[in-house]
Short mmCIF file of C-alpha atoms in Angstrom, two decimals:
data_model
loop_
_atom_site.label_atom_id
_atom_site.label_comp_id
_atom_site.label_asym_id
_atom_site.label_seq_id
_atom_site.Cartn_x
_atom_site.Cartn_y
_atom_site.Cartn_z
CA MET A 383 13.85 -11.98 -99.62
CA GLY A 384 14.59 -9.64 -96.66
CA PHE A 385 12.75 -8.76 -93.57
CA ILE A 386 9.95 -6.83 -95.25
CA GLY A 387 9.34 -9.57 -97.92
CA ASP A 388 9.42 -12.22 -95.26
CA SER A 389 6.86 -10.38 -93.11
CA ILE A 390 4.44 -9.86 -95.93
CA ALA A 391 4.73 -13.60 -96.87
CA SER A 392 4.19 -14.39 -93.14
CA LEU A 393 1.20 -12.11 -93.07
CA LYS A 394 -0.20 -13.94 -96.07
CA SER A 395 -0.06 -17.29 -94.48
CA ILE A 396 -1.81 -16.39 -91.32
CA LYS A 397 -5.15 -18.16 -90.79
CA VAL A 398 -8.16 -16.41 -89.26
CA ARG A 399 -7.91 -18.29 -85.96
CA GLN A 400 -4.30 -17.50 -85.67
CA ALA A 401 -4.90 -13.78 -86.29
CA LEU A 402 -7.76 -13.61 -83.80
CA GLU A 403 -5.44 -15.29 -81.23
CA GLN A 404 -2.58 -12.69 -81.92
CA ALA A 405 -5.16 -9.75 -81.76
CA ILE A 406 -6.46 -10.99 -78.34
CA THR A 407 -3.01 -11.46 -77.01
CA LEU A 408 -2.06 -7.92 -78.11
CA GLY A 409 -5.27 -6.60 -76.39
CA MET A 410 -4.36 -8.49 -73.27
CA ILE A 411 -1.01 -6.91 -73.28
CA VAL A 412 -2.40 -3.31 -73.76
CA SER A 413 -5.11 -4.06 -71.07
CA SER A 414 -2.26 -5.31 -68.61
CA ALA A 415 -0.35 -2.05 -69.21
CA LEU A 416 -3.42 -0.11 -68.48
CA ILE A 417 -4.41 -1.99 -65.33
CA LEU A 418 -0.66 -1.74 -63.99
CA TRP A 419 -0.84 2.14 -64.58
CA LYS A 420 -4.14 2.28 -62.58
CA PHE A 421 -2.79 0.21 -59.89
CA LEU A 422 0.43 2.50 -59.59
CA MET A 423 -2.04 5.46 -59.37
CA CYS A 424 -3.76 3.89 -56.55
CA VAL A 425 -0.66 2.81 -54.69
CA THR A 426 1.12 6.09 -54.95
CA GLY A 427 -1.90 8.45 -54.75
CA SER A 428 -0.52 10.33 -57.90
CA GLU A 429 -2.41 10.90 -61.02
CA SER A 430 0.83 10.40 -62.86
CA PRO A 431 3.09 8.11 -60.82
CA VAL A 432 6.00 8.18 -63.49
CA VAL A 433 7.14 11.42 -65.36
CA VAL A 434 10.03 12.19 -67.56
CA VAL A 435 12.30 15.31 -66.83
CA LEU A 436 12.06 17.46 -70.11
CA SER A 437 14.34 20.23 -69.41
CA GLU A 438 17.66 21.12 -67.76
CA SER A 439 16.01 23.28 -65.05
CA MET A 440 16.78 20.74 -62.27
CA GLU A 441 20.38 20.04 -63.06
CA PRO A 442 22.44 18.81 -61.34
CA ALA A 443 19.96 16.98 -59.39
CA PHE A 444 18.13 15.63 -62.34
CA GLN A 445 19.18 15.50 -65.95
CA ARG A 446 16.95 15.83 -69.10
CA GLY A 447 15.63 12.34 -69.83
CA ASP A 448 15.53 11.09 -66.26
CA ILE A 449 12.50 9.18 -65.14
CA LEU A 450 10.94 10.24 -61.81
CA PHE A 451 8.78 8.02 -59.67
CA LEU A 452 6.17 10.14 -57.64
CA ARG A 453 4.19 9.59 -54.63
CA MET A 454 1.56 11.77 -53.06
CA GLY A 455 0.81 11.08 -49.51
CA GLU A 456 -0.96 13.12 -46.83
CA ASP A 457 2.28 14.18 -45.25
CA PRO A 458 2.80 17.96 -45.37
CA ILE A 459 4.95 19.30 -48.17
CA ARG A 460 8.24 20.82 -47.00
CA ALA A 461 10.72 23.17 -48.35
CA GLY A 462 13.53 21.29 -50.19
CA GLU A 463 11.29 18.52 -51.60
CA ILE A 464 11.18 18.02 -55.33
CA VAL A 465 7.67 18.12 -56.61
CA VAL A 466 5.86 17.77 -59.87
CA PHE A 467 3.06 20.20 -60.55
CA ASN A 468 0.43 21.30 -63.20
CA ILE A 469 -0.24 24.81 -63.96
CA ASP A 470 -3.63 25.93 -65.08
CA ARG A 471 -3.81 26.04 -68.97
CA ARG A 472 -0.59 24.15 -69.33
CA GLU A 473 -0.48 20.49 -70.60
CA ILE A 474 3.04 19.53 -69.63
CA PRO A 475 3.84 19.01 -65.81
CA ILE A 476 6.79 20.86 -64.31
CA VAL A 477 9.54 19.25 -62.03
CA HIS A 478 10.99 21.74 -59.39
CA ARG A 479 12.00 22.09 -55.79
CA VAL A 480 9.93 23.73 -53.12
CA ILE A 481 11.65 26.75 -51.77
CA LYS A 482 8.83 28.18 -49.50
CA VAL A 483 5.74 26.83 -47.88
CA HIS A 484 3.14 28.89 -46.13
CA GLU A 485 0.81 26.97 -43.93
CA ARG A 486 -2.48 28.65 -43.16
CA ASN A 487 -3.48 28.45 -39.43
CA ASP A 488 -7.18 28.44 -39.74
CA THR A 489 -7.26 25.57 -42.41
CA ALA A 490 -5.09 22.70 -43.61
CA ASP A 491 -4.44 24.58 -46.95
CA ILE A 492 -0.88 25.43 -47.98
CA ASP A 493 0.78 27.79 -50.42
CA VAL A 494 3.94 26.60 -52.24
CA LEU A 495 6.61 28.40 -54.04
CA THR A 496 8.97 26.38 -56.44
CA LYS A 497 12.15 26.97 -58.27
CA GLY A 498 14.32 24.95 -60.65
CA ASP A 499 17.69 24.22 -59.23
CA ASN A 500 19.38 25.57 -62.38
CA ASN A 501 17.15 28.61 -62.61
CA ASP A 502 18.06 32.09 -61.45
CA GLN A 503 14.64 33.08 -60.19
CA ASP A 504 11.65 31.48 -58.65
CA ASP A 505 8.61 30.02 -60.76
CA ARG A 506 6.21 32.86 -60.34
CA VAL A 507 6.81 33.73 -64.07
CA LEU A 508 5.64 30.19 -65.02
CA TYR A 509 2.55 30.29 -63.03
CA ALA A 510 -0.81 31.37 -64.39
CA PRO A 511 -1.32 35.20 -64.78
CA GLY A 512 -1.95 36.57 -61.41
CA GLN A 513 -0.96 33.36 -59.52
CA GLN A 514 1.81 33.93 -56.97
CA TRP A 515 1.63 30.51 -55.13
CA LEU A 516 0.68 26.87 -55.93
CA GLN A 517 -1.95 25.14 -53.96
CA ARG A 518 -2.09 21.51 -53.04
CA GLN A 519 -4.42 20.67 -56.01
CA HIS A 520 -1.70 21.92 -58.49
CA ILE A 521 0.84 19.34 -57.04
CA MET A 522 0.83 15.86 -58.77
CA GLY A 523 3.40 14.23 -56.52
CA ARG A 524 6.80 14.31 -54.75
CA ALA A 525 9.84 12.65 -56.43
CA ILE A 526 10.76 9.35 -54.48
CA GLY A 527 13.08 7.79 -56.88
CA PHE A 528 14.55 8.06 -60.47
CA LEU A 529 16.14 6.20 -63.29
CA PRO A 530 18.77 8.19 -65.09
CA TYR A 531 18.43 8.83 -68.88
CA VAL A 532 15.84 6.12 -69.48
CA GLY A 533 13.17 8.78 -70.43
CA TYR A 534 15.24 9.87 -73.45
CA VAL A 535 13.10 7.26 -75.43
CA THR A 536 10.07 9.25 -74.69
CA ILE A 537 11.72 12.63 -75.56
CA ILE A 538 12.94 11.43 -78.89
CA MET A 539 9.62 10.03 -79.83
CA THR A 540 7.81 13.29 -78.84
CA GLU A 541 10.29 15.47 -80.62
CA ASN A 542 10.27 13.32 -83.79
CA PRO A 543 6.74 11.73 -84.12
CA ILE A 544 7.85 9.71 -87.30
CA ILE A 545 10.02 7.62 -84.95
CA LYS A 546 7.06 6.99 -82.83
CA TYR A 547 4.96 5.80 -85.78
CA VAL A 548 7.74 3.60 -87.31
CA LEU A 549 8.38 1.94 -84.00
CA ILE A 550 4.59 1.42 -83.26
CA GLY A 551 4.23 0.07 -86.88
CA ALA A 552 7.24 -2.28 -86.44
CA LEU A 553 6.08 -3.64 -83.25
CA GLY A 554 2.55 -4.20 -84.62
CA LEU A 555 4.00 -5.98 -87.59
CA LEU A 556 6.15 -8.09 -85.24
CA ALA A 557 3.02 -9.06 -83.16
CA LEU A 558 1.11 -10.07 -86.24
CA THR A 559 3.81 -12.02 -87.82
CA SER A 560 5.16 -13.94 -84.78
CA LYS A 561 4.37 -17.64 -84.97
CA ASP A 562 4.39 -18.30 -81.26
#
């Protein structure tokens, strides 16, 4: 009959109690993932403890598709560290290296200038109009580790949304039709 025919036949044979059990199990899995994400946010001090490198601007240190693990502590940011930051009015965070740090003597505030390892010039052209430096509130975290190329799954699903919908649909169908 084939995979789709078997799946439809399996869906027809599901009893109400079994369907509720599977829906609750699926809800628990999703809830567990959200709880784990919030736990990582608390432990790392970063609003986004895991990010994917989306461009080639940090080669050779990081390749497109690498997953970075972030931490944002109270330690001062130093030149040479790799940080992830958000720019005002931009949705996608940027992964680049700190090249200059200015510490203000009268306060604990800092100004940071960044640059991609593979870029010719600093990031002032990427910053918001009129902005010359990043402040601490722009920085989401420091890179503390990475997994090479694992993030390509995210990039593929973002660039080709149909793949994302097919994958989500297939996983949902698998969750509904599983007999365990």
